[in-house]
């Protein structure tokens, strides 16, 4: 058993029952928490933690952090959870060292995954789709472990080496057209699984922001500057600066590099990342290219524009965020869908019209009105197709039509929303 002391699940379930008086909700919360512990988390003999995404036998840097976020609420008083989290952080550092351009990895160098892709593959890499957020999440996890539990052994020499590797890559990807060695092509696939222009992606101009080949959905970017992921980079660069100032005080050049990157990206977002919408006012664009093109939409995967308060880029009450949120949760967003049992955000990654539980959870977590949070929970309870678990996406008129029967990230985003309604908020935990 990965975590033997699971009293925290029962205790939190009792609080959820007290707050909501909903038996099904309490049972689904318990089942999702147990499912992640029993089916996805593997603590190896070297005490490093490998986390399967679910029905794919690989670990995503992004998903693995999102899969453990609810456990952070209980980590302060549970040393088993702490050790599991530190083990995950150290595992992520090892994987980034193998290839900082990769998004998903095998447990060993077994050659599984997309080895036929035309890019510089390694046998331990499952997939080498470069996504900015894949490098943000390991920094965020290490920072949250420190701030919530006080544990600091993740900040070793290897961690500092990872930071330097990330900063160097990001400096290169500010100048993707002229400096980047990264290319990615996949044969015999849907267009969103490969990059145009012989693997370089659509043309971009310098903006100060970071180029990204793919989105957190693993779909190719239409335009190379993905705004929510650049926002996330700004946030974690601030985390990195605080980490270096505290644990690596002699790394002056790296600190200066992080500060320059952060300011360049922020300036780029402010200059290129907004759009004056005739209905909603000034909003954030989803993607831009620095050449005048903008894509107005949002995707359920995180980081997203809807998740801006979750990644701590801006507060829920911010006017620009609220304008953007109103746009996202309207038919003006091409990936907002409504049906008999649910309404919410989907993704071009899944069938047209399908809604994502992850997107619904983010909507609930960013809502300022408790009634909106509870309405979303009711939608999720009605659309589990009798499985007691979340799926990747589902048809809002026919919830029995869904994608991915086993998707741990969705399960844990559901748990985080349920915990939020019961009084558990990440901001409160960080403030302790």
Short mmCIF file of C-alpha atoms in Angstrom, two decimals:
data_model
loop_
_atom_site.label_atom_id
_atom_site.label_comp_id
_atom_site.label_asym_id
_atom_site.label_seq_id
_atom_site.Cartn_x
_atom_site.Cartn_y
_atom_site.Cartn_z
CA UNK A 1 0.00 0.00 0.00
CA UNK A 2 1.51 3.32 -1.10
CA UNK A 3 0.03 5.35 1.77
CA UNK A 4 -0.86 3.14 4.72
CA UNK A 5 -2.17 5.94 6.91
CA UNK A 6 -5.33 6.97 5.07
CA UNK A 7 -7.32 8.36 7.96
CA UNK A 8 -7.22 11.75 6.22
CA UNK A 9 -9.55 10.44 3.51
CA UNK A 10 -12.19 9.38 6.01
CA UNK A 11 -11.83 12.56 8.05
CA UNK A 12 -12.17 14.82 5.01
CA UNK A 13 -15.05 12.72 3.67
CA UNK A 14 -16.88 13.26 6.95
CA UNK A 15 -16.38 17.01 6.61
CA UNK A 16 -17.64 16.88 3.02
CA UNK A 17 -20.73 14.96 4.17
CA UNK A 18 -21.33 17.53 6.91
CA UNK A 19 -21.05 20.46 4.47
CA UNK A 20 -23.06 18.97 1.59
CA UNK A 21 -25.26 16.23 3.08
CA UNK A 22 -24.69 14.29 -0.15
CA UNK A 23 -23.92 10.59 0.13
CA UNK A 24 -23.03 10.08 -3.54
CA UNK A 25 -20.65 13.03 -3.48
CA UNK A 26 -18.89 11.69 -0.39
CA UNK A 27 -18.63 8.19 -1.88
CA UNK A 28 -17.27 9.46 -5.21
CA UNK A 29 -14.71 11.66 -3.46
CA UNK A 30 -13.51 8.67 -1.41
CA UNK A 31 -13.39 6.42 -4.45
CA UNK A 32 -11.42 8.91 -6.55
CA UNK A 33 -8.86 9.49 -3.78
CA UNK A 34 -8.44 5.75 -3.20
CA UNK A 35 -8.27 5.05 -6.93
CA UNK A 36 -5.34 7.40 -7.44
CA UNK A 37 -3.46 5.93 -4.48
CA UNK A 38 -4.11 2.33 -5.50
CA UNK A 39 -3.73 2.45 -9.28
CA UNK A 40 -1.36 5.25 -10.30
CA UNK A 41 1.29 5.91 -7.62
CA UNK A 42 4.34 3.70 -7.38
CA UNK A 43 7.04 4.34 -4.77
CA UNK A 44 10.14 2.40 -5.79
CA UNK A 45 12.98 0.99 -3.71
CA UNK A 46 15.05 4.13 -4.33
CA UNK A 47 12.14 6.08 -2.73
CA UNK A 48 11.41 7.94 -5.98
CA UNK A 49 7.76 8.17 -7.00
CA UNK A 50 6.51 7.29 -10.49
CA UNK A 51 2.88 8.18 -11.28
CA UNK A 52 0.91 6.72 -14.16
CA UNK A 53 -1.53 9.06 -15.86
CA UNK A 54 -4.17 6.31 -15.91
CA UNK A 55 -4.89 4.14 -18.94
CA UNK A 56 -1.53 5.00 -20.55
CA UNK A 57 1.55 3.34 -18.99
CA UNK A 58 3.59 6.55 -18.78
CA UNK A 59 4.09 9.57 -16.52
CA UNK A 60 3.37 13.10 -17.68
CA UNK A 61 5.26 15.85 -15.86
CA UNK A 62 2.06 17.93 -15.82
CA UNK A 63 -0.48 15.27 -14.95
CA UNK A 64 1.59 13.78 -12.15
CA UNK A 65 1.59 17.09 -10.23
CA UNK A 66 -2.14 17.65 -10.77
CA UNK A 67 -2.80 14.08 -9.62
CA UNK A 68 -1.26 14.74 -6.20
CA UNK A 69 -2.53 18.29 -5.53
CA UNK A 70 -5.40 17.19 -3.21
CA UNK A 71 -2.91 15.26 -1.05
CA UNK A 72 -1.08 18.52 -0.32
CA UNK A 73 -3.98 19.54 1.94
CA UNK A 74 -3.11 16.66 4.26
CA UNK A 75 0.66 16.53 3.90
CA UNK A 76 1.55 18.62 6.94
CA UNK A 77 0.50 15.88 9.36
CA UNK A 78 1.21 12.82 7.21
CA UNK A 79 4.87 11.91 6.67
CA UNK A 80 3.97 9.19 4.16
CA UNK A 81 2.38 11.79 1.90
CA UNK A 82 5.38 14.06 2.36
CA UNK A 83 7.81 11.31 1.34
CA UNK A 84 5.68 10.41 -1.67
CA UNK A 85 5.66 14.06 -2.80
CA UNK A 86 9.39 14.55 -2.30
CA UNK A 87 9.97 11.30 -4.20
CA UNK A 88 7.88 12.63 -7.08
CA UNK A 89 9.81 15.89 -7.12
CA UNK A 90 13.14 14.06 -7.30
CA UNK A 91 11.82 11.74 -10.01
CA UNK A 92 10.75 14.72 -12.10
CA UNK A 93 14.22 16.28 -11.76
CA UNK A 94 15.74 13.03 -13.07
CA UNK A 95 13.34 12.92 -16.01
CA UNK A 96 13.88 16.54 -17.03
CA UNK A 97 17.62 15.79 -17.05
CA UNK A 98 16.97 13.08 -19.66
CA UNK A 99 15.22 15.52 -22.01
CA UNK A 100 13.79 18.92 -21.04
CA UNK A 101 11.79 19.00 -24.30
CA UNK A 102 9.80 15.85 -23.42
CA UNK A 103 6.33 15.86 -21.89
CA UNK A 104 5.92 12.17 -20.90
CA UNK A 105 8.27 9.43 -19.78
CA UNK A 106 8.51 5.67 -19.31
CA UNK A 107 9.46 4.28 -15.91
CA UNK A 108 12.60 2.77 -17.46
CA UNK A 109 14.44 3.13 -20.77
CA UNK A 110 12.22 0.43 -22.30
CA UNK A 111 11.63 2.10 -25.67
CA UNK A 112 7.84 2.28 -25.21
CA UNK A 113 5.74 5.10 -26.59
CA UNK A 114 6.08 7.19 -29.74
CA UNK A 115 9.57 6.14 -30.76
CA UNK A 116 8.78 6.56 -34.47
CA UNK A 117 8.25 10.32 -34.13
CA UNK A 118 10.71 12.43 -36.11
CA UNK A 119 12.46 14.15 -33.24
CA UNK A 120 15.40 13.36 -30.97
CA UNK A 121 13.85 10.46 -29.02
CA UNK A 122 15.31 8.71 -25.97
CA UNK A 123 14.17 5.18 -24.96
CA UNK A 124 12.85 6.49 -21.62
CA UNK A 125 10.80 9.20 -23.34
CA UNK A 126 7.20 8.19 -24.08
CA UNK A 127 6.46 11.36 -26.03
CA UNK A 128 8.56 14.42 -26.92
CA UNK A 129 5.98 17.14 -27.42
CA UNK A 130 7.49 20.35 -26.11
CA UNK A 131 5.02 22.13 -23.81
CA UNK A 132 6.03 25.04 -21.57
CA UNK A 133 3.91 23.79 -18.69
CA UNK A 134 5.83 20.49 -18.55
CA UNK A 135 8.76 22.50 -17.15
CA UNK A 136 6.60 24.74 -14.94
CA UNK A 137 4.96 21.96 -12.94
CA UNK A 138 8.16 20.46 -11.43
CA UNK A 139 9.12 23.90 -10.11
CA UNK A 140 5.61 24.45 -8.75
CA UNK A 141 5.57 21.05 -7.00
CA UNK A 142 8.93 21.54 -5.28
CA UNK A 143 7.84 25.00 -4.15
CA UNK A 144 4.47 23.80 -2.78
CA UNK A 145 6.14 20.95 -0.88
CA UNK A 146 8.46 23.46 0.78
CA UNK A 147 5.78 26.00 1.62
CA UNK A 148 3.20 23.49 2.88
CA UNK A 149 5.31 20.86 4.65
CA UNK A 150 8.61 22.59 5.32
CA UNK A 151 10.48 19.73 3.62
CA UNK A 152 13.50 20.98 1.66
CA UNK A 153 15.54 17.93 0.64
CA UNK A 154 14.24 18.32 -2.92
CA UNK A 155 16.49 21.37 -3.25
CA UNK A 156 19.73 19.55 -3.97
CA UNK A 157 22.42 19.97 -6.63
CA UNK A 158 20.30 18.16 -9.22
CA UNK A 159 17.40 20.55 -8.68
CA UNK A 160 19.61 23.58 -9.32
CA UNK A 161 20.95 21.87 -12.44
CA UNK A 162 17.35 21.40 -13.60
CA UNK A 163 16.60 25.09 -13.08
CA UNK A 164 19.64 26.08 -15.12
CA UNK A 165 18.58 23.68 -17.87
CA UNK A 166 15.06 25.13 -17.93
CA UNK A 167 16.28 28.72 -18.00
CA UNK A 168 18.66 27.97 -20.88
CA UNK A 169 15.95 26.21 -22.88
CA UNK A 170 13.52 29.05 -22.30
CA UNK A 171 16.08 31.61 -23.45
CA UNK A 172 16.45 29.61 -26.66
CA UNK A 173 12.69 29.33 -27.15
CA UNK A 174 12.30 33.10 -26.86
CA UNK A 175 14.08 33.01 -30.24
CA UNK A 176 12.52 29.85 -31.68
CA UNK A 177 12.91 30.89 -35.32
CA UNK A 178 16.67 31.47 -35.14
CA UNK A 179 18.04 29.46 -32.21
CA UNK A 180 15.87 26.42 -31.48
CA UNK A 181 17.08 22.89 -32.33
CA UNK A 182 13.63 21.47 -31.58
CA UNK A 183 11.72 19.78 -34.39
CA UNK A 184 8.73 17.44 -34.13
CA UNK A 185 6.83 15.52 -36.80
CA UNK A 186 4.55 12.50 -36.60
CA UNK A 187 3.44 10.54 -39.63
CA UNK A 188 -0.07 9.20 -40.33
CA UNK A 189 -1.78 11.21 -37.59
CA UNK A 190 -4.38 13.92 -37.12
CA UNK A 191 -3.01 17.42 -37.86
CA UNK A 192 -3.01 18.38 -34.17
CA UNK A 193 -0.44 15.66 -33.41
CA UNK A 194 2.34 17.13 -35.53
CA UNK A 195 3.99 20.49 -36.25
CA UNK A 196 3.90 22.32 -39.58
CA UNK A 197 6.90 23.71 -41.51
CA UNK A 198 8.94 20.52 -41.26
CA UNK A 199 8.46 20.28 -37.52
CA UNK A 200 9.08 23.91 -36.58
CA UNK A 201 5.45 25.02 -36.14
CA UNK A 202 3.80 28.08 -37.66
CA UNK A 203 5.98 31.18 -38.06
CA UNK A 204 6.46 33.52 -35.11
CA UNK A 205 8.18 36.84 -34.39
CA UNK A 206 10.08 37.75 -31.23
CA UNK A 207 7.82 38.93 -28.37
CA UNK A 208 9.85 38.17 -25.24
CA UNK A 209 7.48 35.27 -24.54
CA UNK A 210 8.31 31.57 -24.72
CA UNK A 211 7.46 29.53 -27.81
CA UNK A 212 5.55 26.29 -27.23
CA UNK A 213 5.04 23.51 -29.75
CA UNK A 214 2.06 22.00 -27.98
CA UNK A 215 -0.67 22.83 -25.49
CA UNK A 216 -1.35 21.08 -22.15
CA UNK A 217 -3.82 18.96 -24.14
CA UNK A 218 -0.84 17.66 -26.18
CA UNK A 219 -2.41 19.30 -29.25
CA UNK A 220 -0.22 21.43 -31.51
CA UNK A 221 -0.41 25.19 -30.98
CA UNK A 222 -1.94 27.12 -33.86
CA UNK A 223 0.24 30.10 -32.94
CA UNK A 224 3.47 29.61 -31.03
CA UNK A 225 2.93 31.84 -28.01
CA UNK A 226 0.44 30.12 -25.72
CA UNK A 227 -0.65 32.84 -23.29
CA UNK A 228 -1.78 30.76 -20.26
CA UNK A 229 1.43 28.73 -20.33
CA UNK A 230 3.51 31.91 -20.51
CA UNK A 231 1.56 33.18 -17.50
CA UNK A 232 2.43 30.00 -15.63
CA UNK A 233 6.09 30.52 -16.52
CA UNK A 234 5.97 34.01 -14.98
CA UNK A 235 4.58 32.55 -11.74
CA UNK A 236 7.10 29.70 -11.43
CA UNK A 237 10.01 32.00 -12.28
CA UNK A 238 9.03 33.98 -9.19
CA UNK A 239 9.02 30.67 -7.26
CA UNK A 240 12.42 29.81 -8.69
CA UNK A 241 13.83 33.18 -7.66
CA UNK A 242 12.63 32.66 -4.07
CA UNK A 243 14.06 29.12 -4.04
CA UNK A 244 17.45 30.29 -5.32
CA UNK A 245 17.64 33.21 -2.92
CA UNK A 246 16.96 30.83 -0.03
CA UNK A 247 18.83 27.64 -0.95
CA UNK A 248 21.32 28.63 -3.65
CA UNK A 249 22.52 32.12 -2.64
CA UNK A 250 25.70 31.85 -4.72
CA UNK A 251 23.84 31.28 -7.99
CA UNK A 252 23.78 34.98 -8.89
CA UNK A 253 23.90 34.49 -12.68
CA UNK A 254 21.02 32.02 -12.64
CA UNK A 255 18.99 34.37 -10.47
CA UNK A 256 19.63 37.22 -12.89
CA UNK A 257 18.66 34.99 -15.82
CA UNK A 258 15.38 34.03 -14.10
CA UNK A 259 14.56 37.66 -13.38
CA UNK A 260 15.24 38.73 -16.98
CA UNK A 261 13.14 35.88 -18.35
CA UNK A 262 10.28 36.70 -16.02
CA UNK A 263 10.24 40.37 -16.99
CA UNK A 264 10.57 39.63 -20.73
CA UNK A 265 7.65 37.19 -20.65
CA UNK A 266 5.45 39.50 -18.58
CA UNK A 267 6.12 42.39 -20.95
CA UNK A 268 5.27 40.14 -23.91
CA UNK A 269 1.96 39.08 -22.34
CA UNK A 270 1.01 42.70 -21.68
CA UNK A 271 1.98 43.85 -25.19
CA UNK A 272 0.72 40.97 -27.32
CA UNK A 273 -1.60 38.87 -25.15
CA UNK A 274 -4.81 40.88 -24.95
CA UNK A 275 -7.66 41.68 -27.33
CA UNK A 276 -10.43 44.29 -27.22
CA UNK A 277 -13.57 42.26 -27.71
CA UNK A 278 -16.68 44.15 -28.91
CA UNK A 279 -18.91 42.29 -26.41
CA UNK A 280 -16.72 41.37 -23.45
CA UNK A 281 -14.23 44.25 -23.38
CA UNK A 282 -10.51 43.63 -23.01
CA UNK A 283 -9.77 39.90 -22.69
CA UNK A 284 -6.74 37.64 -22.88
CA UNK A 285 -6.06 35.84 -26.15
CA UNK A 286 -5.31 32.11 -26.00
CA UNK A 287 -2.47 32.09 -28.54
CA UNK A 288 -0.64 34.74 -30.57
CA UNK A 289 2.28 34.71 -33.02
CA UNK A 290 3.75 38.20 -32.63
CA UNK A 291 2.84 38.88 -36.26
CA UNK A 292 -0.65 40.21 -35.56
CA UNK A 293 -2.57 36.92 -35.40
CA UNK A 294 -4.56 35.94 -32.30
CA UNK A 295 -6.62 32.88 -31.37
CA UNK A 296 -9.62 33.56 -29.13
CA UNK A 297 -10.71 30.41 -27.27
CA UNK A 298 -9.94 28.40 -24.19
CA UNK A 299 -9.21 24.74 -23.60
CA UNK A 300 -10.14 22.59 -20.59
CA UNK A 301 -6.55 21.50 -19.93
CA UNK A 302 -4.50 23.40 -17.35
CA UNK A 303 -2.89 25.90 -17.58
CA UNK A 304 -5.80 27.56 -19.32
CA UNK A 305 -7.10 31.10 -19.32
CA UNK A 306 -9.91 30.02 -16.98
CA UNK A 307 -7.31 28.67 -14.55
CA UNK A 308 -5.46 32.01 -14.15
CA UNK A 309 -6.34 32.28 -10.41
CA UNK A 310 -5.46 28.60 -9.86
CA UNK A 311 -1.92 29.07 -11.19
CA UNK A 312 -1.75 32.30 -9.11
CA UNK A 313 -1.11 34.63 -12.04
CA UNK A 314 -4.01 36.91 -11.11
CA UNK A 315 -6.91 37.05 -8.66
CA UNK A 316 -10.46 35.93 -9.39
CA UNK A 317 -11.76 39.47 -8.95
CA UNK A 318 -9.42 41.04 -11.53
CA UNK A 319 -11.45 42.84 -14.22
CA UNK A 320 -9.40 41.54 -17.15
CA UNK A 321 -9.75 37.99 -15.81
CA UNK A 322 -13.49 38.39 -15.26
CA UNK A 323 -13.95 39.70 -18.81
CA UNK A 324 -11.99 36.72 -20.10
CA UNK A 325 -13.96 34.31 -17.92
CA UNK A 326 -17.25 35.70 -19.24
CA UNK A 327 -16.00 35.16 -22.80
CA UNK A 328 -14.80 31.62 -22.04
CA UNK A 329 -18.13 30.60 -20.49
CA UNK A 330 -20.14 31.75 -23.48
CA UNK A 331 -20.88 30.58 -26.98
CA UNK A 332 -18.26 33.05 -28.22
CA UNK A 333 -15.68 30.47 -27.07
CA UNK A 334 -15.74 27.80 -29.81
CA UNK A 335 -15.11 25.10 -27.18
CA UNK A 336 -17.93 25.98 -24.80
CA UNK A 337 -20.81 23.49 -25.05
CA UNK A 338 -24.24 23.05 -23.48
CA UNK A 339 -26.50 20.01 -23.21
CA UNK A 340 -29.25 18.40 -21.15
CA UNK A 341 -27.03 17.40 -18.21
CA UNK A 342 -24.13 19.85 -18.30
CA UNK A 343 -22.62 22.98 -19.78
CA UNK A 344 -18.95 23.83 -19.81
CA UNK A 345 -15.63 23.83 -21.62
CA UNK A 346 -14.39 21.09 -23.92
CA UNK A 347 -11.33 20.78 -26.10
CA UNK A 348 -10.35 20.26 -29.73
CA UNK A 349 -8.55 17.19 -28.35
CA UNK A 350 -11.85 15.30 -27.97
CA UNK A 351 -15.05 14.94 -30.05
CA UNK A 352 -16.97 18.10 -30.88
CA UNK A 353 -19.49 18.99 -28.19
CA UNK A 354 -17.89 16.91 -25.42
CA UNK A 355 -17.35 18.63 -22.05
CA UNK A 356 -14.36 18.00 -19.76
CA UNK A 357 -14.72 17.37 -16.01
CA UNK A 358 -11.33 19.08 -15.59
CA UNK A 359 -12.77 22.22 -17.18
CA UNK A 360 -15.84 22.04 -14.94
CA UNK A 361 -13.64 21.63 -11.86
CA UNK A 362 -11.58 24.69 -12.84
CA UNK A 363 -14.78 26.68 -13.38
CA UNK A 364 -15.90 25.71 -9.88
CA UNK A 365 -12.56 26.48 -8.27
CA UNK A 366 -12.48 29.95 -9.87
CA UNK A 367 -16.12 30.79 -9.10
CA UNK A 368 -16.78 33.52 -6.53
CA UNK A 369 -20.35 32.33 -5.95
CA UNK A 370 -20.85 29.17 -3.87
CA UNK A 371 -24.06 28.37 -5.78
CA UNK A 372 -22.03 28.14 -9.00
CA UNK A 373 -19.61 25.73 -7.34
CA UNK A 374 -22.45 23.52 -6.12
CA UNK A 375 -24.20 23.58 -9.51
CA UNK A 376 -21.00 22.31 -11.13
CA UNK A 377 -20.66 19.54 -8.56
CA UNK A 378 -24.24 18.51 -9.35
CA UNK A 379 -23.33 18.35 -13.07
CA UNK A 380 -20.33 16.12 -12.29
CA UNK A 381 -22.45 13.82 -10.13
CA UNK A 382 -25.00 13.44 -12.94
CA UNK A 383 -22.44 12.69 -15.65
CA UNK A 384 -20.21 9.94 -14.22
CA UNK A 385 -22.15 7.34 -16.27
CA UNK A 386 -22.61 5.26 -13.12
CA UNK A 387 -18.90 4.57 -12.73
CA UNK A 388 -18.28 6.67 -9.63
CA UNK A 389 -15.25 8.18 -11.39
CA UNK A 390 -14.49 11.09 -13.71
CA UNK A 391 -13.63 10.72 -17.38
CA UNK A 392 -11.61 12.77 -19.84
CA UNK A 393 -14.73 14.12 -21.54
CA UNK A 394 -18.40 13.26 -22.02
CA UNK A 395 -21.38 14.16 -24.19
CA UNK A 396 -23.61 16.59 -22.22
CA UNK A 397 -26.80 14.99 -23.61
CA UNK A 398 -25.55 11.40 -23.32
CA UNK A 399 -23.02 11.13 -20.44
CA UNK A 400 -22.63 7.41 -21.09
CA UNK A 401 -20.71 8.47 -24.20
CA UNK A 402 -17.32 9.43 -22.80
CA UNK A 403 -13.61 9.25 -23.54
CA UNK A 404 -11.08 7.53 -21.27
CA UNK A 405 -12.65 5.33 -18.62
CA UNK A 406 -9.64 5.81 -16.37
CA UNK A 407 -8.18 9.31 -16.09
CA UNK A 408 -6.60 10.15 -12.75
CA UNK A 409 -6.10 13.88 -13.42
CA UNK A 410 -9.86 14.34 -13.84
CA UNK A 411 -10.56 12.33 -10.69
CA UNK A 412 -8.26 14.49 -8.63
CA UNK A 413 -9.51 17.81 -10.03
CA UNK A 414 -12.99 16.66 -8.98
CA UNK A 415 -11.61 15.94 -5.49
CA UNK A 416 -9.97 19.36 -5.31
CA UNK A 417 -13.27 21.06 -6.14
CA UNK A 418 -15.16 18.98 -3.56
CA UNK A 419 -12.54 19.83 -0.94
CA UNK A 420 -12.84 23.52 -1.87
CA UNK A 421 -16.58 23.46 -1.18
CA UNK A 422 -15.86 21.76 2.15
CA UNK A 423 -13.49 24.54 3.17
CA UNK A 424 -10.10 23.32 1.91
CA UNK A 425 -8.39 25.98 -0.24
CA UNK A 426 -4.81 25.93 -1.48
CA UNK A 427 -4.38 29.62 -0.66
CA UNK A 428 -5.29 28.95 2.95
CA UNK A 429 -2.87 26.03 3.19
CA UNK A 430 -0.03 28.11 1.73
CA UNK A 431 -0.78 30.91 4.19
CA UNK A 432 -0.16 28.70 7.23
#
